[in-house]
mmCIF file of C-alpha atoms in Angstrom:
data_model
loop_
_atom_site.group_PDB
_atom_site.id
_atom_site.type_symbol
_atom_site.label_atom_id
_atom_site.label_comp_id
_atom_site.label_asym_id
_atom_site.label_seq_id
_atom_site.Cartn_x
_atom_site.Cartn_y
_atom_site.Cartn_z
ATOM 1 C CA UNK A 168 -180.089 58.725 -176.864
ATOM 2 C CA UNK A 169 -178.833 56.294 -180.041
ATOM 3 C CA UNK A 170 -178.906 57.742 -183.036
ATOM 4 C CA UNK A 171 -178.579 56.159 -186.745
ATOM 5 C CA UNK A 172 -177.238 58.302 -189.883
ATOM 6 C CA UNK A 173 -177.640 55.416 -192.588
ATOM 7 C CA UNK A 174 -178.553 56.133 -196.147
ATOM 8 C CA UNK A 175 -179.272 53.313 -198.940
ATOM 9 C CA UNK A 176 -179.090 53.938 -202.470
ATOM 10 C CA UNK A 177 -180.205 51.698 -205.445
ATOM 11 C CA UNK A 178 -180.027 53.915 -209.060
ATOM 12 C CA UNK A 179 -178.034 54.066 -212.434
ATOM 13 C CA UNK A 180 -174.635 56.729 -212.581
ATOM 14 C CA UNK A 181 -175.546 59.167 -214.313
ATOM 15 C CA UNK A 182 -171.523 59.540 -215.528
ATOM 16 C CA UNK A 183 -168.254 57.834 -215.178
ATOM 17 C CA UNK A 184 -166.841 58.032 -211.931
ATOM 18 C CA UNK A 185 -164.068 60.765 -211.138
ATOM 19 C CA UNK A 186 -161.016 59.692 -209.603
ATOM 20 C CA UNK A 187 -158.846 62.053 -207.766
ATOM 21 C CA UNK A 188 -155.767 60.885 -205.573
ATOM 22 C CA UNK A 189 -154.364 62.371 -202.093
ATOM 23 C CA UNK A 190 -151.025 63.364 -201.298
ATOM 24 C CA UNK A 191 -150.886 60.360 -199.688
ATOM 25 C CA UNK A 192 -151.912 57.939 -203.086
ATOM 26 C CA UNK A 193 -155.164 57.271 -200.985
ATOM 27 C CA UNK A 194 -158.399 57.201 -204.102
ATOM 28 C CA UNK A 195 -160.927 59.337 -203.944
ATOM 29 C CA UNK A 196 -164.051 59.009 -206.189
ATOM 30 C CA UNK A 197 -167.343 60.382 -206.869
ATOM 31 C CA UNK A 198 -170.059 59.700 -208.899
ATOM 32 C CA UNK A 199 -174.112 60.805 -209.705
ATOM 33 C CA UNK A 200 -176.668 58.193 -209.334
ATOM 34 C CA UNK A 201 -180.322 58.930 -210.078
ATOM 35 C CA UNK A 202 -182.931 57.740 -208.187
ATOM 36 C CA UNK A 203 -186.764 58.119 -209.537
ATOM 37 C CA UNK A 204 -190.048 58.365 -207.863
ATOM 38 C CA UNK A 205 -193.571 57.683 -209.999
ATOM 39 C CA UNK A 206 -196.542 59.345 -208.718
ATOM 40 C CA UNK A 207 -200.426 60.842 -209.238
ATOM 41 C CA UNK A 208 -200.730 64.186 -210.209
ATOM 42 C CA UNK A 209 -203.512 65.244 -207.710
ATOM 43 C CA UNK A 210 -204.989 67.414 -210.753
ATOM 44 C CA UNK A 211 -205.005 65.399 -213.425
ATOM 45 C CA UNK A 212 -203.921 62.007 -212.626
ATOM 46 C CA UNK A 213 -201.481 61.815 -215.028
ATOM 47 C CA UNK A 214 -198.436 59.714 -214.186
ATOM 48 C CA UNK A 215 -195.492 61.414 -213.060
ATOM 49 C CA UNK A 216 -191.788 60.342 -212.908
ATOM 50 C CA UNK A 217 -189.588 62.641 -210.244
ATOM 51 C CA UNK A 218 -185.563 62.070 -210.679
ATOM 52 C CA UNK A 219 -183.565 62.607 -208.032
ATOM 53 C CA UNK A 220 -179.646 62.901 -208.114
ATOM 54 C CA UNK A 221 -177.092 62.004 -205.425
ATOM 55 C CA UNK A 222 -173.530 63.096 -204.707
ATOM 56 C CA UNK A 223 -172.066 59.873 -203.391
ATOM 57 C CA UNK A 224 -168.051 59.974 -202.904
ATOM 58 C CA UNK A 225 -166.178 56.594 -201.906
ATOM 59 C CA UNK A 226 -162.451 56.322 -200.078
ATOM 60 C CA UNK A 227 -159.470 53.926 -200.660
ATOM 61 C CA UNK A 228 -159.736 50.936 -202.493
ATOM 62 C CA UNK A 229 -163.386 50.880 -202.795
ATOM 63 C CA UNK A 230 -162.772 54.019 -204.507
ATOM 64 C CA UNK A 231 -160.040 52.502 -206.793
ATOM 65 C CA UNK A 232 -162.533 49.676 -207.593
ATOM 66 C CA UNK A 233 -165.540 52.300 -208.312
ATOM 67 C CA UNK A 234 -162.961 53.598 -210.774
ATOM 68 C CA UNK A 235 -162.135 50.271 -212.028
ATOM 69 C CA UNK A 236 -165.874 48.821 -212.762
ATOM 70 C CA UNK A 237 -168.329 51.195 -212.651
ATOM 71 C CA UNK A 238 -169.254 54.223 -215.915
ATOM 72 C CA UNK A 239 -172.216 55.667 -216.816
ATOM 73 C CA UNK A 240 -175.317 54.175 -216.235
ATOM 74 C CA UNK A 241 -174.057 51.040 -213.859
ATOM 75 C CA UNK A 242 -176.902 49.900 -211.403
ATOM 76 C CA UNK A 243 -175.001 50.453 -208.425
ATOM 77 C CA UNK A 244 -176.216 49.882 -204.229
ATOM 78 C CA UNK A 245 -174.375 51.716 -202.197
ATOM 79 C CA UNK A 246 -175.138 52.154 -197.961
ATOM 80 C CA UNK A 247 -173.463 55.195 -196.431
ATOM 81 C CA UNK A 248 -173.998 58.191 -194.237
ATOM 82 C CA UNK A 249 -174.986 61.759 -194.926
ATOM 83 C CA UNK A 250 -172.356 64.198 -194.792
ATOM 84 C CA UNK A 251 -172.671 67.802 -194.815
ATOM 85 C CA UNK A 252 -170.203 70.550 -196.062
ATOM 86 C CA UNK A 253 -169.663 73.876 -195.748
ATOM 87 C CA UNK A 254 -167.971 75.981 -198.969
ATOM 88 C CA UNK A 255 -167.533 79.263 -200.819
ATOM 89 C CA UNK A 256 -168.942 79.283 -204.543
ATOM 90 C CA UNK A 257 -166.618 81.256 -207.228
ATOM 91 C CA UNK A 258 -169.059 84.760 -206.004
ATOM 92 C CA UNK A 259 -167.742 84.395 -202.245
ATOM 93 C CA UNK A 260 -171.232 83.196 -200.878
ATOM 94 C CA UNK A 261 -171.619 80.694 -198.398
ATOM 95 C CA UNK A 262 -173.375 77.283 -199.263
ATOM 96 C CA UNK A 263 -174.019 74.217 -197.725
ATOM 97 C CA UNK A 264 -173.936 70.701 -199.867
ATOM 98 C CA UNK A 265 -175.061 67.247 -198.070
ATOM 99 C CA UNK A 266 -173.337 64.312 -199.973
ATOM 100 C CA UNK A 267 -173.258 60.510 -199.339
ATOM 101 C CA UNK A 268 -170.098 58.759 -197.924
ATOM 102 C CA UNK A 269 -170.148 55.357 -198.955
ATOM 103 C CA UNK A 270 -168.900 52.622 -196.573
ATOM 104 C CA UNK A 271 -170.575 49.488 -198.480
ATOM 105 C CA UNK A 272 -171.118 49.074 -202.434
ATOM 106 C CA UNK A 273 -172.439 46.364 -204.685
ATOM 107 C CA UNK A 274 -172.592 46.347 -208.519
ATOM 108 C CA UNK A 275 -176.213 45.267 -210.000
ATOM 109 C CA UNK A 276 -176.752 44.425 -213.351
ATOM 110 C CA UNK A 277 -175.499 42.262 -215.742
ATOM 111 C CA UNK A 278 -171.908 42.500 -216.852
ATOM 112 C CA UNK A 279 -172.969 44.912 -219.759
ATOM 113 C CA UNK A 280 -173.881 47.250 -216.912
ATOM 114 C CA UNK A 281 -170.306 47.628 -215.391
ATOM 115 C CA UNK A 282 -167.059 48.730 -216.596
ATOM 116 C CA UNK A 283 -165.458 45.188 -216.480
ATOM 117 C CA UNK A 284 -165.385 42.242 -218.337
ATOM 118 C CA UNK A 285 -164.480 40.085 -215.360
ATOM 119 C CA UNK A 286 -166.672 40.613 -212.700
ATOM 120 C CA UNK A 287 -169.527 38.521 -211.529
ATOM 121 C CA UNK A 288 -173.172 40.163 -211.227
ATOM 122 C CA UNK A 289 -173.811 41.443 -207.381
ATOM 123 C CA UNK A 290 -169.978 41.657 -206.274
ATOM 124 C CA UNK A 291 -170.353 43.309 -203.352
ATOM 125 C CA UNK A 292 -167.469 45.904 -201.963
ATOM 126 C CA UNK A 293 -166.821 47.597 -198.579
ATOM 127 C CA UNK A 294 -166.691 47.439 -195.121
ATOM 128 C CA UNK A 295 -165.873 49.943 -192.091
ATOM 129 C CA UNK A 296 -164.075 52.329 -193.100
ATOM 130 C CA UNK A 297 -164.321 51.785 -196.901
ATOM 131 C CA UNK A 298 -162.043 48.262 -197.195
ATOM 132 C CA UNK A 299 -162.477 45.819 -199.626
ATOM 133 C CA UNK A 300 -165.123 42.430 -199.340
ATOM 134 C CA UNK A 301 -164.080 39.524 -201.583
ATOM 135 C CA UNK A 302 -166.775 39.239 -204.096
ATOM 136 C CA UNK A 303 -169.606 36.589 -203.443
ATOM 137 C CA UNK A 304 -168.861 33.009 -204.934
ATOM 138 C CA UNK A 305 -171.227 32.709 -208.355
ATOM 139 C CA UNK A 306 -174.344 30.762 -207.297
ATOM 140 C CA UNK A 307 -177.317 28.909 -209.117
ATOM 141 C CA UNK A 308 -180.794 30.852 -208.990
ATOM 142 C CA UNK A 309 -182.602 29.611 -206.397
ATOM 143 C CA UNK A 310 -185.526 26.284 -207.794
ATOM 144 C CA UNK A 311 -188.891 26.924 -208.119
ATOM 145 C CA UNK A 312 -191.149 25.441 -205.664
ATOM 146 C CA UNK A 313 -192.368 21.875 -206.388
ATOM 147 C CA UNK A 314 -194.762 19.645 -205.017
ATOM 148 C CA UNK A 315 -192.657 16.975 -203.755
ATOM 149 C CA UNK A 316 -189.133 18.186 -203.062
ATOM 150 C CA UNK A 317 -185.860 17.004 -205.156
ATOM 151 C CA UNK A 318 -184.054 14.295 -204.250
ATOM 152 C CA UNK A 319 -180.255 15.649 -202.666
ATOM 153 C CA UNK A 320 -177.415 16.195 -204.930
ATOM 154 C CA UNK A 321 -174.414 13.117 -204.263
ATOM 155 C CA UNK A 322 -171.742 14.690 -202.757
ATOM 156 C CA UNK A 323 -168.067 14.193 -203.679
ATOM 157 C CA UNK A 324 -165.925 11.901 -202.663
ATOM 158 C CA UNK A 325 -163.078 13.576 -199.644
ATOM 159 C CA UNK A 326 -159.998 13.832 -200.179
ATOM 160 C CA UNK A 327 -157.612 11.985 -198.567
ATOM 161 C CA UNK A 328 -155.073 13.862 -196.093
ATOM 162 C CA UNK A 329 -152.139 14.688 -197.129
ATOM 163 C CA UNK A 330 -149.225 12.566 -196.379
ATOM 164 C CA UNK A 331 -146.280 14.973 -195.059
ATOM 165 C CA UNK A 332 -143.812 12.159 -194.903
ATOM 166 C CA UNK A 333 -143.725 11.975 -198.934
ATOM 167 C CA UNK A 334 -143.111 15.175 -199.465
ATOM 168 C CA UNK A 335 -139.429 16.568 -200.616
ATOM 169 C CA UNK A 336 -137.202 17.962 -197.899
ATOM 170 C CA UNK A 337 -135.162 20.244 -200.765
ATOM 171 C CA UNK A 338 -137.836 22.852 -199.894
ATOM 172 C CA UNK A 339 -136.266 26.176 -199.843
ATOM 173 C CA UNK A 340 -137.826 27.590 -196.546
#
């Protein structure tokens, strides 16, 4: 029997990230992000907000770029699996913690709501295994619906092949 152990994740950090580094230079990083839930009150009706928090720790570069762009309260959505860990607390008692290993990541927000001044909104980050996705190519929001529909935008005029035979034989390779 398949089996699926997929988690999705859409909230606001609830710190800056922490960066740690392996033996090996590989990044390690962690963060917080909330999550909320509204609901009834059964009793009296009254709206309630429920905040959740999630452990979420990322690998390699998409660690190093978590590190790079992300602080305290970045919209973040991040995909990953749930991991489970076994550990001693400072009294010698045995607990169990279930975090969130990220494998895919993408930034939300406007630029005020990430750590960089450079980065587009929704660049996404990740891959198997944790590797790094070129961020999307800035588009135009999608037009609104019209009646009859726009006329196609002229395209360019190519560009004519390069001609090898004019180029410079002093190249150096």
């Amino acid at each position: 029997m398949a089996s699926v152990n997929k988690v999705i994740i859409v909230g606001n950090l609830g710190r800056d990230p922490e960066i740690r580094y392996m033996p090996s230079g590989d990044a390690i990083a962690n963060i917080a992000v909330a999550t909320s839930y509204k609901s009834k009150d059964r009793n009296t009706g009254e709206q309630k907000e429920l905040t959740e928090w999630h452990r979420i720790s990322f690998f390699g570069r998409l660690a190093e770029i978590v590190g790079q762009y992300l602080k305290k309260g970045s919209s973040v959505y991040v995909e990953g699996r749930l991991q489970t860990r076994k550990y001693t607390d400072k009294d010698g008692v045995e607990k169990y913690a279930t975090d969130i290993i990220a494998e895919n990541m993408q930034m939300l927000g406007g630029r005020a709501g990430m750590g960089g001044d450079n980065m587009d909104d929704g660049a996404s980050y990740g891959g198997g295994g944790g590797g790094y996705e070129a961020p999307p190519q800035r588009q135009a929001p999608a037009p609104r619906p019209q009646m009859a529909a726009p006329a196609p935008a002229p395209r360019p005029a190519p560009r004519p092949a390069p001609n090898f035979s004019d180029m410079d034989d002093d190249i150096p390779f």
